[in-house]
């Protein structure tokens, strides 16, 4: 078979490297929502000209991670109530489908995998490491979706990865006791292991609803009109 249109793989461009690093900074909260990105400062930090920097930032604008304000510049997106609702509504649909498939598969194996993430959450809490805690929280939900065996659910969840991580970072400040997060996830595992479909789905739904109400008070996945997506 001839592949005449295949070209050699090129190395990652300077703009690509900058975009990746900015994306990671937004995802982890190093660049919090609402932060203005100054070209002069960033060009100095990256030690690059403004050309590749502007190209990188336009990539992030197209991905929806930066917003442009006329005469003001570029800013990291804010998590408005409509955004939070939209993110968790999509996540709920994906994770509910994943939970149903996990319940009908090897529940013990899935529960064991999820427990590893919860142990990592507990360790991060003991170490007072909020970044590690959020990563462990994210791994829990990624493990649940991966356990479904559905490539499409995994692919759909991946498109929400950065916004999900932003939400988890913002959630850190809403818990008085970190143990609450560990307990919520542990109860989901217990219901999954027991094969209690009604309880597992109810706990998962409540987990998503709780996050929405913490991040966007007055907003609910269960009742009322859905807020407009900015």
mmCIF file of C-alpha atoms in Angstrom:
data_model
loop_
_atom_site.group_PDB
_atom_site.id
_atom_site.type_symbol
_atom_site.label_atom_id
_atom_site.label_comp_id
_atom_site.label_asym_id
_atom_site.label_seq_id
_atom_site.Cartn_x
_atom_site.Cartn_y
_atom_site.Cartn_z
ATOM 1 C CA UNK A 1 0.000 0.000 0.000
ATOM 2 C CA UNK A 2 1.427 3.389 -0.977
ATOM 3 C CA UNK A 3 0.877 6.408 1.249
ATOM 4 C CA UNK A 4 1.912 9.314 -0.959
ATOM 5 C CA UNK A 5 0.310 11.983 1.229
ATOM 6 C CA UNK A 6 2.059 11.012 4.445
ATOM 7 C CA UNK A 7 4.659 13.552 5.562
ATOM 8 C CA UNK A 8 7.392 13.245 8.200
ATOM 9 C CA UNK A 9 6.281 14.128 11.713
ATOM 10 C CA UNK A 10 7.693 17.497 12.683
ATOM 11 C CA UNK A 11 8.827 18.484 16.134
ATOM 12 C CA UNK A 12 6.468 20.434 18.339
ATOM 13 C CA UNK A 13 6.513 24.080 17.324
ATOM 14 C CA UNK A 14 7.416 26.900 19.679
ATOM 15 C CA UNK A 15 3.797 28.045 19.619
ATOM 16 C CA UNK A 16 2.691 24.514 20.484
ATOM 17 C CA UNK A 17 5.033 24.355 23.465
ATOM 18 C CA UNK A 18 3.817 27.733 24.748
ATOM 19 C CA UNK A 19 0.175 26.738 24.279
ATOM 20 C CA UNK A 20 0.752 23.496 26.191
ATOM 21 C CA UNK A 21 2.395 25.271 29.111
ATOM 22 C CA UNK A 22 -0.309 27.944 29.276
ATOM 23 C CA UNK A 23 -2.978 25.242 29.045
ATOM 24 C CA UNK A 24 -1.416 23.387 31.970
ATOM 25 C CA UNK A 25 -1.195 26.609 34.000
ATOM 26 C CA UNK A 26 -4.885 27.320 33.403
ATOM 27 C CA UNK A 27 -5.849 23.739 34.221
ATOM 28 C CA UNK A 28 -3.984 23.692 37.549
ATOM 29 C CA UNK A 29 -5.030 27.158 38.637
ATOM 30 C CA UNK A 30 -1.556 28.702 38.310
ATOM 31 C CA UNK A 31 -3.338 31.102 35.954
ATOM 32 C CA UNK A 32 -6.691 31.545 37.752
ATOM 33 C CA UNK A 33 -9.950 32.462 35.989
ATOM 34 C CA UNK A 34 -10.054 36.126 35.081
ATOM 35 C CA UNK A 35 -6.273 36.526 34.833
ATOM 36 C CA UNK A 36 -5.165 38.943 32.127
ATOM 37 C CA UNK A 37 -2.323 37.693 29.933
ATOM 38 C CA UNK A 38 0.154 40.416 29.057
ATOM 39 C CA UNK A 39 2.161 39.843 25.895
ATOM 40 C CA UNK A 40 5.238 41.704 27.094
ATOM 41 C CA UNK A 41 5.459 39.812 30.370
ATOM 42 C CA UNK A 42 4.808 36.404 28.806
ATOM 43 C CA UNK A 43 7.236 36.980 25.942
ATOM 44 C CA UNK A 44 9.887 37.787 28.536
ATOM 45 C CA UNK A 45 9.045 34.729 30.645
ATOM 46 C CA UNK A 46 9.115 32.365 27.664
ATOM 47 C CA UNK A 47 12.030 34.247 26.097
ATOM 48 C CA UNK A 48 10.353 34.281 22.698
ATOM 49 C CA UNK A 49 9.182 36.882 20.223
ATOM 50 C CA UNK A 50 5.544 37.935 20.175
ATOM 51 C CA UNK A 51 4.786 35.979 16.999
ATOM 52 C CA UNK A 52 4.708 32.435 18.415
ATOM 53 C CA UNK A 53 3.216 33.770 21.657
ATOM 54 C CA UNK A 54 0.277 35.314 19.827
ATOM 55 C CA UNK A 55 -0.175 32.115 17.809
ATOM 56 C CA UNK A 56 -0.235 30.074 21.028
ATOM 57 C CA UNK A 57 -2.758 32.357 22.673
ATOM 58 C CA UNK A 58 -5.019 32.246 19.628
ATOM 59 C CA UNK A 59 -4.990 28.445 19.914
ATOM 60 C CA UNK A 60 -6.304 28.807 23.459
ATOM 61 C CA UNK A 61 -8.929 31.328 22.360
ATOM 62 C CA UNK A 62 -10.198 28.809 19.795
ATOM 63 C CA UNK A 63 -10.248 26.132 22.519
ATOM 64 C CA UNK A 64 -12.385 28.393 24.690
ATOM 65 C CA UNK A 65 -9.804 28.760 27.468
ATOM 66 C CA UNK A 66 -9.034 32.420 26.796
ATOM 67 C CA UNK A 67 -11.457 35.224 25.967
ATOM 68 C CA UNK A 68 -10.624 38.368 24.068
ATOM 69 C CA UNK A 69 -11.879 41.767 25.190
ATOM 70 C CA UNK A 70 -11.627 44.604 22.719
ATOM 71 C CA UNK A 71 -9.051 47.229 23.691
ATOM 72 C CA UNK A 72 -8.201 45.254 26.834
ATOM 73 C CA UNK A 73 -6.538 42.031 25.750
ATOM 74 C CA UNK A 74 -6.822 38.338 26.578
ATOM 75 C CA UNK A 75 -8.103 36.847 29.821
ATOM 76 C CA UNK A 76 -8.431 33.346 31.248
ATOM 77 C CA UNK A 77 -12.115 32.422 31.056
ATOM 78 C CA UNK A 78 -14.245 32.799 34.169
ATOM 79 C CA UNK A 79 -16.384 29.887 35.325
ATOM 80 C CA UNK A 80 -19.783 31.538 35.048
ATOM 81 C CA UNK A 81 -22.869 29.697 36.407
ATOM 82 C CA UNK A 82 -23.808 28.721 32.856
ATOM 83 C CA UNK A 83 -20.358 27.223 32.284
ATOM 84 C CA UNK A 84 -20.456 25.265 35.547
ATOM 85 C CA UNK A 85 -23.934 23.951 34.765
ATOM 86 C CA UNK A 86 -22.913 22.982 31.239
ATOM 87 C CA UNK A 87 -19.709 21.216 32.349
ATOM 88 C CA UNK A 88 -21.401 19.202 35.078
ATOM 89 C CA UNK A 89 -24.452 18.427 32.989
ATOM 90 C CA UNK A 90 -22.177 16.884 30.369
ATOM 91 C CA UNK A 91 -20.079 15.106 32.992
ATOM 92 C CA UNK A 92 -23.198 13.698 34.653
ATOM 93 C CA UNK A 93 -24.406 12.185 31.391
ATOM 94 C CA UNK A 94 -20.998 10.635 30.667
ATOM 95 C CA UNK A 95 -20.350 9.306 34.171
ATOM 96 C CA UNK A 96 -23.873 7.969 34.624
ATOM 97 C CA UNK A 97 -23.441 5.908 31.457
ATOM 98 C CA UNK A 98 -20.010 4.775 32.674
ATOM 99 C CA UNK A 99 -21.389 3.783 36.076
ATOM 100 C CA UNK A 100 -24.137 1.679 34.510
ATOM 101 C CA UNK A 101 -21.574 -0.227 32.464
ATOM 102 C CA UNK A 102 -19.270 -0.616 35.460
ATOM 103 C CA UNK A 103 -22.145 -1.983 37.558
ATOM 104 C CA UNK A 104 -22.772 -4.664 34.966
ATOM 105 C CA UNK A 105 -19.118 -5.639 34.645
ATOM 106 C CA UNK A 106 -16.343 -6.663 37.037
ATOM 107 C CA UNK A 107 -17.447 -4.489 39.956
ATOM 108 C CA UNK A 108 -14.705 -5.642 42.322
ATOM 109 C CA UNK A 109 -11.949 -4.757 39.866
ATOM 110 C CA UNK A 110 -13.418 -1.308 39.222
ATOM 111 C CA UNK A 111 -13.953 -0.662 42.937
ATOM 112 C CA UNK A 112 -10.337 -1.585 43.653
ATOM 113 C CA UNK A 113 -9.092 0.820 40.973
ATOM 114 C CA UNK A 114 -11.257 3.619 42.334
ATOM 115 C CA UNK A 115 -10.009 2.967 45.860
ATOM 116 C CA UNK A 116 -6.463 3.679 44.684
ATOM 117 C CA UNK A 117 -7.551 7.173 43.647
ATOM 118 C CA UNK A 118 -9.342 7.726 46.966
ATOM 119 C CA UNK A 119 -6.240 6.653 48.896
ATOM 120 C CA UNK A 120 -4.252 9.170 46.869
ATOM 121 C CA UNK A 121 -6.837 11.825 47.784
ATOM 122 C CA UNK A 122 -6.486 10.981 51.478
ATOM 123 C CA UNK A 123 -2.692 11.102 51.276
ATOM 124 C CA UNK A 124 -2.798 14.475 49.525
ATOM 125 C CA UNK A 125 -5.145 15.762 52.212
ATOM 126 C CA UNK A 126 -2.792 14.573 54.964
ATOM 127 C CA UNK A 127 0.112 16.246 53.155
ATOM 128 C CA UNK A 128 -1.925 19.432 52.713
ATOM 129 C CA UNK A 129 -1.285 19.263 48.967
ATOM 130 C CA UNK A 130 -4.359 20.704 47.199
ATOM 131 C CA UNK A 131 -2.885 20.208 43.732
ATOM 132 C CA UNK A 132 -2.283 16.488 44.328
ATOM 133 C CA UNK A 133 -5.757 16.230 45.851
ATOM 134 C CA UNK A 134 -7.410 17.620 42.729
ATOM 135 C CA UNK A 135 -5.362 15.347 40.471
ATOM 136 C CA UNK A 136 -6.382 12.319 42.558
ATOM 137 C CA UNK A 137 -10.023 13.452 42.413
ATOM 138 C CA UNK A 138 -9.750 13.698 38.646
ATOM 139 C CA UNK A 139 -8.145 10.231 38.446
ATOM 140 C CA UNK A 140 -11.138 8.773 40.299
ATOM 141 C CA UNK A 141 -13.550 10.001 37.642
ATOM 142 C CA UNK A 142 -11.212 9.108 34.774
ATOM 143 C CA UNK A 143 -10.857 5.583 36.188
ATOM 144 C CA UNK A 144 -14.635 5.197 36.405
ATOM 145 C CA UNK A 145 -15.068 6.259 32.787
ATOM 146 C CA UNK A 146 -12.167 4.095 31.586
ATOM 147 C CA UNK A 147 -13.664 1.110 33.431
ATOM 148 C CA UNK A 148 -16.769 1.397 31.257
ATOM 149 C CA UNK A 149 -14.740 0.032 28.347
ATOM 150 C CA UNK A 150 -16.308 2.641 26.077
ATOM 151 C CA UNK A 151 -13.834 4.448 23.842
ATOM 152 C CA UNK A 152 -16.466 7.040 23.024
ATOM 153 C CA UNK A 153 -17.214 7.898 26.652
ATOM 154 C CA UNK A 154 -13.466 8.235 27.285
ATOM 155 C CA UNK A 155 -13.114 10.480 24.248
ATOM 156 C CA UNK A 156 -16.055 12.652 25.292
ATOM 157 C CA UNK A 157 -14.687 13.017 28.821
ATOM 158 C CA UNK A 158 -11.273 14.002 27.489
ATOM 159 C CA UNK A 159 -12.780 17.071 25.807
ATOM 160 C CA UNK A 160 -13.894 18.267 29.268
ATOM 161 C CA UNK A 161 -10.566 17.548 30.966
ATOM 162 C CA UNK A 162 -9.219 21.079 31.339
ATOM 163 C CA UNK A 163 -12.521 22.635 32.405
ATOM 164 C CA UNK A 164 -13.100 19.775 34.840
ATOM 165 C CA UNK A 165 -9.670 20.342 36.365
ATOM 166 C CA UNK A 166 -10.433 24.067 36.664
ATOM 167 C CA UNK A 167 -13.639 23.228 38.515
ATOM 168 C CA UNK A 168 -11.858 20.833 40.876
ATOM 169 C CA UNK A 169 -9.271 23.504 41.669
ATOM 170 C CA UNK A 170 -12.023 26.028 42.412
ATOM 171 C CA UNK A 171 -13.817 23.475 44.612
ATOM 172 C CA UNK A 172 -10.860 23.279 46.995
ATOM 173 C CA UNK A 173 -11.831 26.536 48.677
ATOM 174 C CA UNK A 174 -15.448 25.445 49.255
ATOM 175 C CA UNK A 175 -14.756 22.520 51.609
ATOM 176 C CA UNK A 176 -14.263 23.207 55.306
ATOM 177 C CA UNK A 177 -13.015 19.660 55.786
ATOM 178 C CA UNK A 178 -11.200 17.829 52.991
ATOM 179 C CA UNK A 179 -12.466 14.544 54.434
ATOM 180 C CA UNK A 180 -15.862 15.377 52.944
ATOM 181 C CA UNK A 181 -14.486 14.820 49.438
ATOM 182 C CA UNK A 182 -12.950 11.490 50.425
ATOM 183 C CA UNK A 183 -16.189 10.341 52.070
ATOM 184 C CA UNK A 184 -18.302 11.227 49.017
ATOM 185 C CA UNK A 185 -16.127 9.134 46.732
ATOM 186 C CA UNK A 186 -15.895 6.249 49.203
ATOM 187 C CA UNK A 187 -19.684 5.958 49.410
ATOM 188 C CA UNK A 188 -19.897 5.756 45.614
ATOM 189 C CA UNK A 189 -17.379 2.902 45.637
ATOM 190 C CA UNK A 190 -19.317 1.022 48.325
ATOM 191 C CA UNK A 191 -22.537 1.202 46.306
ATOM 192 C CA UNK A 192 -20.726 0.089 43.160
ATOM 193 C CA UNK A 193 -19.090 -2.860 44.908
ATOM 194 C CA UNK A 194 -22.463 -3.931 46.328
ATOM 195 C CA UNK A 195 -24.082 -3.721 42.893
ATOM 196 C CA UNK A 196 -26.645 -1.250 44.249
ATOM 197 C CA UNK A 197 -27.488 0.551 41.021
ATOM 198 C CA UNK A 198 -30.059 2.933 42.477
ATOM 199 C CA UNK A 199 -27.773 4.105 45.285
ATOM 200 C CA UNK A 200 -24.669 4.336 43.100
ATOM 201 C CA UNK A 201 -26.426 6.494 40.518
ATOM 202 C CA UNK A 202 -28.097 8.598 43.205
ATOM 203 C CA UNK A 203 -24.768 9.242 44.963
ATOM 204 C CA UNK A 204 -23.072 10.120 41.685
ATOM 205 C CA UNK A 205 -25.870 12.542 40.827
ATOM 206 C CA UNK A 206 -25.710 14.086 44.302
ATOM 207 C CA UNK A 207 -21.926 14.421 43.960
ATOM 208 C CA UNK A 208 -22.332 16.419 40.743
ATOM 209 C CA UNK A 209 -25.192 18.483 42.161
ATOM 210 C CA UNK A 210 -23.167 19.357 45.250
ATOM 211 C CA UNK A 211 -20.277 20.597 43.099
ATOM 212 C CA UNK A 212 -22.589 22.765 41.005
ATOM 213 C CA UNK A 213 -24.141 24.356 44.084
ATOM 214 C CA UNK A 214 -20.711 25.019 45.595
ATOM 215 C CA UNK A 215 -19.325 26.590 42.429
ATOM 216 C CA UNK A 216 -22.490 28.382 41.296
ATOM 217 C CA UNK A 217 -24.792 28.962 44.303
ATOM 218 C CA UNK A 218 -28.428 29.049 43.291
ATOM 219 C CA UNK A 219 -27.798 26.807 40.272
ATOM 220 C CA UNK A 220 -29.066 23.226 40.180
ATOM 221 C CA UNK A 221 -28.888 20.285 37.802
ATOM 222 C CA UNK A 222 -32.114 18.929 39.282
ATOM 223 C CA UNK A 223 -34.549 21.795 39.164
ATOM 224 C CA UNK A 224 -35.134 25.257 37.795
ATOM 225 C CA UNK A 225 -34.196 26.682 34.431
ATOM 226 C CA UNK A 226 -30.741 25.978 33.074
ATOM 227 C CA UNK A 227 -28.620 29.157 33.101
ATOM 228 C CA UNK A 228 -27.486 30.505 29.761
ATOM 229 C CA UNK A 229 -24.037 29.425 28.633
ATOM 230 C CA UNK A 230 -21.884 32.559 28.099
#
